[in-house]
Amino acid sequence: GNSVTQMEGPVTLSEEAFLTINCTYTATGYPSLFWYVQYPGEGLQLLLKATKADDKGSNKGFEATYRKETTSFHLEKGSVQVSDSAVYFCALSIRAGGTSYGKLTFGQGTILTVHP
Amino acid sequence: DTAVSQTPKYLVTQMGNDKSIKCEQNLGHDTMYWYKQDSKKFLKIMFSYNNKELIINETVPNRFSPKSPDKAHLNLHINSLELGDSAVYFCASSSLQGGTEAFFGQGTRLTVV
């Protein structure tokens, strides 16, 4: 089956620190990979995505590279802000075909808190 | 302008009651989903409809019954609510044909007392 494993949280950083949240996956078929973010009291928003090996997704200073050889999609940001405090979810979806029908398999989420 | 909207945002009810959550999307997507987020923030799919047809039905108690009157709406009805049903329920939509990612609603926080 498909699964996603994220690094255990919570993660606490000072403003302007470097962020890495590790994500590895197992999948049957050809997955697309995503990072979603959930700000306090809100729904999930897509942060970035990558649909094939070696693709790099980027948005709002965050980046993640689809590494097929290590089955990883680690999230990085060079300088975090207080406003980045949220829960971050790594997820995969099997592309067209088969019976997955676009459903997302999520990691367990990583709580990030950034202090001034 | 809200792409995926759910109502209500908060729902507090007693054990044994029946309740419904509604979801609507205005993105023209062909597929809609219900996900459940537990108290530890873990998200798991429950159901999915594609063009009003049920295509994903994970291991969910049959007290939960989804209904899709048209491809822009997906409702979730829950019978005989139990304490363990307390969670945040998220609706989402995507276009399987267009290969778009999923867009999520704001969530409905259900508390069963």
PDB file of C-alpha atoms in Angstrom:
ATOM      1  CA  GLY A   1       0.000   0.000   0.000  1.00  0.00           C
ATOM      2  CA  ASN A   2       0.892   3.677  -0.003  1.00  0.00           C
ATOM      3  CA  SER A   3       2.268   5.489   3.021  1.00  0.00           C
ATOM      4  CA  VAL A   4       3.944   8.745   3.995  1.00  0.00           C
ATOM      5  CA  THR A   5       6.228   9.260   6.970  1.00  0.00           C
ATOM      6  CA  GLN A   6       7.127  12.712   8.282  1.00  0.00           C
ATOM      7  CA  MET A   7       9.630  13.673  10.912  1.00  0.00           C
ATOM      8  CA  GLU A   8       8.246  13.810  14.391  1.00  0.00           C
ATOM      9  CA  GLY A   9       7.342  17.210  15.729  1.00  0.00           C
ATOM     10  CA  PRO A  10       6.784  19.618  17.151  1.00  0.00           C
ATOM     11  CA  VAL A  11       9.515  21.769  15.649  1.00  0.00           C
ATOM     12  CA  THR A  12      10.337  25.048  17.362  1.00  0.00           C
ATOM     13  CA  LEU A  13      12.580  27.601  15.664  1.00  0.00           C
ATOM     14  CA  SER A  14      13.604  31.203  16.034  1.00  0.00           C
ATOM     15  CA  GLU A  15      12.726  33.674  13.299  1.00  0.00           C
ATOM     16  CA  GLU A  16      15.152  33.576  10.334  1.00  0.00           C
ATOM     17  CA  ALA A  17      16.304  30.029  11.154  1.00  0.00           C
ATOM     18  CA  PHE A  18      16.615  27.352   8.465  1.00  0.00           C
ATOM     19  CA  LEU A  19      13.789  24.833   8.288  1.00  0.00           C
ATOM     20  CA  THR A  20      13.835  21.224   7.154  1.00  0.00           C
ATOM     21  CA  ILE A  21      10.906  18.853   7.583  1.00  0.00           C
ATOM     22  CA  ASN A  22      11.717  15.368   6.378  1.00  0.00           C
ATOM     23  CA  CYS A  23       9.231  13.311   4.385  1.00  0.00           C
ATOM     24  CA  THR A  24       9.642   9.854   2.900  1.00  0.00           C
ATOM     25  CA  TYR A  25       7.092   7.741   1.092  1.00  0.00           C
ATOM     26  CA  THR A  26       6.269   4.295  -0.218  1.00  0.00           C
ATOM     27  CA  ALA A  27       3.963   3.973  -3.178  1.00  0.00           C
ATOM     28  CA  THR A  28       2.717   1.554  -5.763  1.00  0.00           C
ATOM     29  CA  GLY A  29       2.519   3.275  -9.091  1.00  0.00           C
ATOM     30  CA  TYR A  30       3.695   6.780  -9.918  1.00  0.00           C
ATOM     31  CA  PRO A  31       2.902   9.259  -7.154  1.00  0.00           C
ATOM     32  CA  SER A  32       2.530  12.988  -7.240  1.00  0.00           C
ATOM     33  CA  LEU A  33       3.850  14.571  -4.059  1.00  0.00           C
ATOM     34  CA  PHE A  34       2.465  17.502  -2.118  1.00  0.00           C
ATOM     35  CA  TRP A  35       3.024  19.670   0.903  1.00  0.00           C
ATOM     36  CA  TYR A  36      -0.108  21.094   2.467  1.00  0.00           C
ATOM     37  CA  VAL A  37      -0.177  23.656   5.282  1.00  0.00           C
ATOM     38  CA  GLN A  38      -2.840  24.138   7.934  1.00  0.00           C
ATOM     39  CA  TYR A  39      -2.793  27.457   9.760  1.00  0.00           C
ATOM     40  CA  PRO A  40      -4.494  27.600  13.160  1.00  0.00           C
ATOM     41  CA  GLY A  41      -8.257  27.234  12.837  1.00  0.00           C
ATOM     42  CA  GLU A  42      -8.160  26.947   9.072  1.00  0.00           C
ATOM     43  CA  GLY A  43      -8.433  24.304   6.386  1.00  0.00           C
ATOM     44  CA  LEU A  44      -5.609  22.818   4.362  1.00  0.00           C
ATOM     45  CA  GLN A  45      -3.909  24.857   1.682  1.00  0.00           C
ATOM     46  CA  LEU A  46      -1.644  23.484  -0.978  1.00  0.00           C
ATOM     47  CA  LEU A  47       1.856  24.824  -0.376  1.00  0.00           C
ATOM     48  CA  LEU A  48       3.700  23.147  -3.246  1.00  0.00           C
ATOM     49  CA  LYS A  49       3.725  20.043  -5.394  1.00  0.00           C
ATOM     50  CA  ALA A  50       5.870  17.925  -7.694  1.00  0.00           C
ATOM     51  CA  THR A  51       4.547  15.411 -10.161  1.00  0.00           C
ATOM     52  CA  LYS A  52       7.625  13.526 -11.326  1.00  0.00           C
ATOM     53  CA  ALA A  53      11.128  12.605 -10.252  1.00  0.00           C
ATOM     54  CA  ASP A  54      13.612  15.502  -9.902  1.00  0.00           C
ATOM     55  CA  ASP A  55      10.843  18.110 -10.084  1.00  0.00           C
ATOM     56  CA  LYS A  56      11.221  20.911  -7.569  1.00  0.00           C
ATOM     57  CA  GLY A  57       8.123  22.507  -6.124  1.00  0.00           C
ATOM     58  CA  SER A  58       8.418  25.990  -4.628  1.00  0.00           C
ATOM     59  CA  ASN A  59       6.137  28.604  -3.111  1.00  0.00           C
ATOM     60  CA  LYS A  60       6.465  31.411  -0.538  1.00  0.00           C
ATOM     61  CA  GLY A  61      10.156  30.635  -0.027  1.00  0.00           C
ATOM     62  CA  PHE A  62       9.503  26.940   0.627  1.00  0.00           C
ATOM     63  CA  GLU A  63      11.021  24.272  -1.602  1.00  0.00           C
ATOM     64  CA  ALA A  64      10.906  20.507  -1.944  1.00  0.00           C
ATOM     65  CA  THR A  65      12.519  18.205  -4.522  1.00  0.00           C
ATOM     66  CA  TYR A  66      11.000  14.885  -5.606  1.00  0.00           C
ATOM     67  CA  ARG A  67      13.793  12.328  -5.061  1.00  0.00           C
ATOM     68  CA  LYS A  68      12.803   8.975  -6.487  1.00  0.00           C
ATOM     69  CA  GLU A  69      16.078   7.280  -5.543  1.00  0.00           C
ATOM     70  CA  THR A  70      15.571   8.061  -1.850  1.00  0.00           C
ATOM     71  CA  THR A  71      11.738   8.178  -2.002  1.00  0.00           C
ATOM     72  CA  SER A  72      11.835  11.539  -0.294  1.00  0.00           C
ATOM     73  CA  PHE A  73      10.245  14.977  -0.564  1.00  0.00           C
ATOM     74  CA  HIS A  74      11.805  17.058   2.208  1.00  0.00           C
ATOM     75  CA  LEU A  75      10.457  20.570   2.817  1.00  0.00           C
ATOM     76  CA  GLU A  76      12.969  23.405   3.272  1.00  0.00           C
ATOM     77  CA  LYS A  77      12.906  27.126   3.854  1.00  0.00           C
ATOM     78  CA  GLY A  78      15.980  29.275   4.252  1.00  0.00           C
ATOM     79  CA  SER A  79      14.555  31.811   6.710  1.00  0.00           C
ATOM     80  CA  VAL A  80      11.317  31.155   8.573  1.00  0.00           C
ATOM     81  CA  GLN A  81       8.961  33.831   9.861  1.00  0.00           C
ATOM     82  CA  VAL A  82       6.543  33.860  12.775  1.00  0.00           C
ATOM     83  CA  SER A  83       3.728  33.718  10.225  1.00  0.00           C
ATOM     84  CA  ASP A  84       4.984  30.290   9.062  1.00  0.00           C
ATOM     85  CA  SER A  85       3.793  28.758  12.327  1.00  0.00           C
ATOM     86  CA  ALA A  86       1.360  26.049  11.250  1.00  0.00           C
ATOM     87  CA  VAL A  87       0.972  22.299  10.755  1.00  0.00           C
ATOM     88  CA  TYR A  88       2.678  20.940   7.639  1.00  0.00           C
ATOM     89  CA  PHE A  89       1.507  17.777   5.903  1.00  0.00           C
ATOM     90  CA  CYS A  90       3.343  15.761   3.313  1.00  0.00           C
ATOM     91  CA  ALA A  91       1.037  13.775   1.049  1.00  0.00           C
ATOM     92  CA  LEU A  92       0.995  11.648  -2.056  1.00  0.00           C
ATOM     93  CA  SER A  93      -1.543  10.851  -4.713  1.00  0.00           C
ATOM     94  CA  ILE A  94      -1.259   8.212  -7.382  1.00  0.00           C
ATOM     95  CA  ARG A  95      -1.620   9.717 -10.822  1.00  0.00           C
ATOM     96  CA  ALA A  96      -4.354   8.800 -13.291  1.00  0.00           C
ATOM     97  CA  GLY A  97      -5.113   5.142 -13.663  1.00  0.00           C
ATOM     98  CA  GLY A  98      -5.764   2.423 -11.136  1.00  0.00           C
ATOM     99  CA  THR A  99      -8.251   2.728  -8.342  1.00  0.00           C
ATOM    100  CA  SER A 100      -6.761   5.483  -6.191  1.00  0.00           C
ATOM    101  CA  TYR A 101      -8.945   8.135  -7.852  1.00  0.00           C
ATOM    102  CA  GLY A 102      -6.772  10.973  -6.707  1.00  0.00           C
ATOM    103  CA  LYS A 103      -7.131  10.288  -3.014  1.00  0.00           C
ATOM    104  CA  LEU A 104      -4.422  11.756  -0.823  1.00  0.00           C
ATOM    105  CA  THR A 105      -2.416   9.689   1.612  1.00  0.00           C
ATOM    106  CA  PHE A 106      -1.074  11.994   4.320  1.00  0.00           C
ATOM    107  CA  GLY A 107       1.831  11.908   6.695  1.00  0.00           C
ATOM    108  CA  GLN A 108       1.101  12.514  10.344  1.00  0.00           C
ATOM    109  CA  GLY A 109       1.743  16.259  10.174  1.00  0.00           C
ATOM    110  CA  THR A 110       4.507  18.334  11.746  1.00  0.00           C
ATOM    111  CA  ILE A 111       3.680  21.250  14.016  1.00  0.00           C
ATOM    112  CA  LEU A 112       6.011  24.192  13.414  1.00  0.00           C
ATOM    113  CA  THR A 113       6.244  27.060  15.885  1.00  0.00           C
ATOM    114  CA  VAL A 114       8.427  30.046  15.055  1.00  0.00           C
ATOM    115  CA  HIS A 115       9.355  32.484  17.841  1.00  0.00           C
ATOM    116  CA  PRO A 116      10.330  36.138  17.268  1.00  0.00           C
TER     117      PRO A 116
ATOM    118  CA  ASP B   1     -15.789  33.433  -4.007  1.00  0.00           C
ATOM    119  CA  THR B   2     -15.021  30.541  -1.660  1.00  0.00           C
ATOM    120  CA  ALA B   3     -13.908  27.585  -3.745  1.00  0.00           C
ATOM    121  CA  VAL B   4     -14.927  24.799  -1.356  1.00  0.00           C
ATOM    122  CA  SER B   5     -17.349  25.725   1.396  1.00  0.00           C
ATOM    123  CA  GLN B   6     -18.620  23.608   4.252  1.00  0.00           C
ATOM    124  CA  THR B   7     -21.417  24.209   6.707  1.00  0.00           C
ATOM    125  CA  PRO B   8     -21.536  24.342   9.622  1.00  0.00           C
ATOM    126  CA  LYS B   9     -18.044  25.263  10.773  1.00  0.00           C
ATOM    127  CA  TYR B  10     -18.740  24.065  14.311  1.00  0.00           C
ATOM    128  CA  LEU B  11     -21.206  21.421  15.428  1.00  0.00           C
ATOM    129  CA  VAL B  12     -21.797  20.392  19.022  1.00  0.00           C
ATOM    130  CA  THR B  13     -24.320  17.639  19.607  1.00  0.00           C
ATOM    131  CA  GLN B  14     -25.269  14.903  22.020  1.00  0.00           C
ATOM    132  CA  MET B  15     -24.540  11.207  21.663  1.00  0.00           C
ATOM    133  CA  GLY B  16     -27.188   9.372  19.712  1.00  0.00           C
ATOM    134  CA  ASN B  17     -28.226  12.337  17.586  1.00  0.00           C
ATOM    135  CA  ASP B  18     -28.183  12.430  13.782  1.00  0.00           C
ATOM    136  CA  LYS B  19     -26.418  15.297  12.023  1.00  0.00           C
ATOM    137  CA  SER B  20     -25.428  16.408   8.543  1.00  0.00           C
ATOM    138  CA  ILE B  21     -22.540  18.399   7.143  1.00  0.00           C
ATOM    139  CA  LYS B  22     -22.854  20.073   3.764  1.00  0.00           C
ATOM    140  CA  CYS B  23     -20.189  20.827   1.181  1.00  0.00           C
ATOM    141  CA  GLU B  24     -20.267  22.768  -2.054  1.00  0.00           C
ATOM    142  CA  GLN B  25     -17.561  23.542  -4.597  1.00  0.00           C
ATOM    143  CA  ASN B  26     -17.656  26.138  -7.352  1.00  0.00           C
ATOM    144  CA  LEU B  27     -14.486  25.046  -9.133  1.00  0.00           C
ATOM    145  CA  GLY B  28     -16.167  22.858 -11.713  1.00  0.00           C
ATOM    146  CA  HIS B  29     -14.344  19.805 -10.370  1.00  0.00           C
ATOM    147  CA  ASP B  30     -15.622  16.313 -11.095  1.00  0.00           C
ATOM    148  CA  THR B  31     -14.543  14.644  -7.838  1.00  0.00           C
ATOM    149  CA  MET B  32     -15.269  15.389  -4.195  1.00  0.00           C
ATOM    150  CA  TYR B  33     -13.940  13.838  -0.977  1.00  0.00           C
ATOM    151  CA  TRP B  34     -14.537  13.633   2.743  1.00  0.00           C
ATOM    152  CA  TYR B  35     -11.512  13.407   5.024  1.00  0.00           C
ATOM    153  CA  LYS B  36     -11.469  12.999   8.786  1.00  0.00           C
ATOM    154  CA  GLN B  37      -8.834  14.666  10.981  1.00  0.00           C
ATOM    155  CA  ASP B  38      -8.500  13.162  14.436  1.00  0.00           C
ATOM    156  CA  SER B  39      -7.327  14.808  17.625  1.00  0.00           C
ATOM    157  CA  LYS B  40      -3.700  14.091  16.727  1.00  0.00           C
ATOM    158  CA  LYS B  41      -4.133  15.931  13.414  1.00  0.00           C
ATOM    159  CA  PHE B  42      -3.965  12.734  11.376  1.00  0.00           C
ATOM    160  CA  LEU B  43      -5.945  12.949   8.117  1.00  0.00           C
ATOM    161  CA  LYS B  44      -7.589   9.958   6.528  1.00  0.00           C
ATOM    162  CA  ILE B  45      -9.913   9.677   3.576  1.00  0.00           C
ATOM    163  CA  MET B  46     -13.440   8.461   4.164  1.00  0.00           C
ATOM    164  CA  PHE B  47     -15.311   8.745   0.869  1.00  0.00           C
ATOM    165  CA  SER B  48     -15.011  10.049  -2.653  1.00  0.00           C
ATOM    166  CA  TYR B  49     -17.530  10.744  -5.408  1.00  0.00           C
ATOM    167  CA  ASN B  50     -16.790  11.238  -9.072  1.00  0.00           C
ATOM    168  CA  ASN B  51     -19.628  12.780 -11.072  1.00  0.00           C
ATOM    169  CA  LYS B  52     -22.113  11.704  -8.378  1.00  0.00           C
ATOM    170  CA  GLU B  53     -20.855   8.124  -8.308  1.00  0.00           C
ATOM    171  CA  LEU B  54     -19.261   6.691  -5.154  1.00  0.00           C
ATOM    172  CA  ILE B  55     -15.722   5.624  -6.047  1.00  0.00           C
ATOM    173  CA  ILE B  56     -13.939   5.408  -2.708  1.00  0.00           C
ATOM    174  CA  ASN B  57     -15.478   3.998   0.447  1.00  0.00           C
ATOM    175  CA  GLU B  58     -12.845   3.360   3.068  1.00  0.00           C
ATOM    176  CA  THR B  59     -13.492   1.354   6.201  1.00  0.00           C
ATOM    177  CA  VAL B  60     -16.029   3.673   7.757  1.00  0.00           C
ATOM    178  CA  PRO B  61     -18.947   2.679  10.024  1.00  0.00           C
ATOM    179  CA  ASN B  62     -22.177   2.490   8.079  1.00  0.00           C
ATOM    180  CA  ARG B  63     -23.581   5.172  10.396  1.00  0.00           C
ATOM    181  CA  PHE B  64     -21.789   7.520   7.989  1.00  0.00           C
ATOM    182  CA  SER B  65     -23.615   8.006   4.707  1.00  0.00           C
ATOM    183  CA  PRO B  66     -22.412  10.377   2.011  1.00  0.00           C
ATOM    184  CA  LYS B  67     -24.747  11.765  -0.604  1.00  0.00           C
ATOM    185  CA  SER B  68     -23.945  13.668  -3.770  1.00  0.00           C
ATOM    186  CA  PRO B  69     -27.033  15.270  -5.343  1.00  0.00           C
ATOM    187  CA  ASP B  70     -24.879  16.722  -8.126  1.00  0.00           C
ATOM    188  CA  LYS B  71     -21.173  16.971  -8.823  1.00  0.00           C
ATOM    189  CA  ALA B  72     -20.887  20.343  -7.050  1.00  0.00           C
ATOM    190  CA  HIS B  73     -22.273  19.069  -3.748  1.00  0.00           C
ATOM    191  CA  LEU B  74     -21.305  16.338  -1.339  1.00  0.00           C
ATOM    192  CA  ASN B  75     -23.045  15.956   2.008  1.00  0.00           C
ATOM    193  CA  LEU B  76     -22.191  13.736   4.939  1.00  0.00           C
ATOM    194  CA  HIS B  77     -24.913  12.377   7.183  1.00  0.00           C
ATOM    195  CA  ILE B  78     -24.016  10.716  10.463  1.00  0.00           C
ATOM    196  CA  ASN B  79     -26.521   8.618  12.413  1.00  0.00           C
ATOM    197  CA  SER B  80     -26.404   7.753  16.100  1.00  0.00           C
ATOM    198  CA  LEU B  81     -23.401   9.902  16.862  1.00  0.00           C
ATOM    199  CA  GLU B  82     -20.782   8.503  19.242  1.00  0.00           C
ATOM    200  CA  LEU B  83     -18.103  10.221  21.315  1.00  0.00           C
ATOM    201  CA  GLY B  84     -15.435   8.790  19.010  1.00  0.00           C
ATOM    202  CA  ASP B  85     -16.928  10.656  16.053  1.00  0.00           C
ATOM    203  CA  SER B  86     -15.607  13.920  17.475  1.00  0.00           C
ATOM    204  CA  ALA B  87     -13.118  15.204  14.908  1.00  0.00           C
ATOM    205  CA  VAL B  88     -12.664  17.774  12.189  1.00  0.00           C
ATOM    206  CA  TYR B  89     -14.233  16.742   8.898  1.00  0.00           C
ATOM    207  CA  PHE B  90     -12.813  18.219   5.699  1.00  0.00           C
ATOM    208  CA  CYS B  91     -14.427  18.298   2.317  1.00  0.00           C
ATOM    209  CA  ALA B  92     -12.199  18.544  -0.739  1.00  0.00           C
ATOM    210  CA  SER B  93     -12.542  18.563  -4.502  1.00  0.00           C
ATOM    211  CA  SER B  94     -10.308  17.918  -7.472  1.00  0.00           C
ATOM    212  CA  SER B  95     -10.492  17.314 -11.181  1.00  0.00           C
ATOM    213  CA  LEU B  96      -9.449  13.771 -12.048  1.00  0.00           C
ATOM    214  CA  GLN B  97      -9.868  14.527 -15.715  1.00  0.00           C
ATOM    215  CA  GLY B  98      -7.783  17.675 -15.484  1.00  0.00           C
ATOM    216  CA  GLY B  99      -5.283  16.212 -13.050  1.00  0.00           C
ATOM    217  CA  THR B 100      -5.562  19.064 -10.544  1.00  0.00           C
ATOM    218  CA  GLU B 101      -4.589  18.851  -6.921  1.00  0.00           C
ATOM    219  CA  ALA B 102      -7.215  18.750  -4.177  1.00  0.00           C
ATOM    220  CA  PHE B 103      -8.707  21.948  -2.777  1.00  0.00           C
ATOM    221  CA  PHE B 104      -9.989  21.788   0.772  1.00  0.00           C
ATOM    222  CA  GLY B 105     -12.802  23.446   2.652  1.00  0.00           C
ATOM    223  CA  GLN B 106     -12.354  25.110   6.047  1.00  0.00           C
ATOM    224  CA  GLY B 107     -13.417  22.039   7.952  1.00  0.00           C
ATOM    225  CA  THR B 108     -16.284  21.232  10.314  1.00  0.00           C
ATOM    226  CA  ARG B 109     -15.330  20.677  13.926  1.00  0.00           C
ATOM    227  CA  LEU B 110     -17.752  18.097  15.301  1.00  0.00           C
ATOM    228  CA  THR B 111     -17.926  17.652  19.058  1.00  0.00           C
ATOM    229  CA  VAL B 112     -20.088  14.894  20.466  1.00  0.00           C
ATOM    230  CA  VAL B 113     -20.919  15.249  24.171  1.00  0.00           C
TER     231      VAL B 113
END
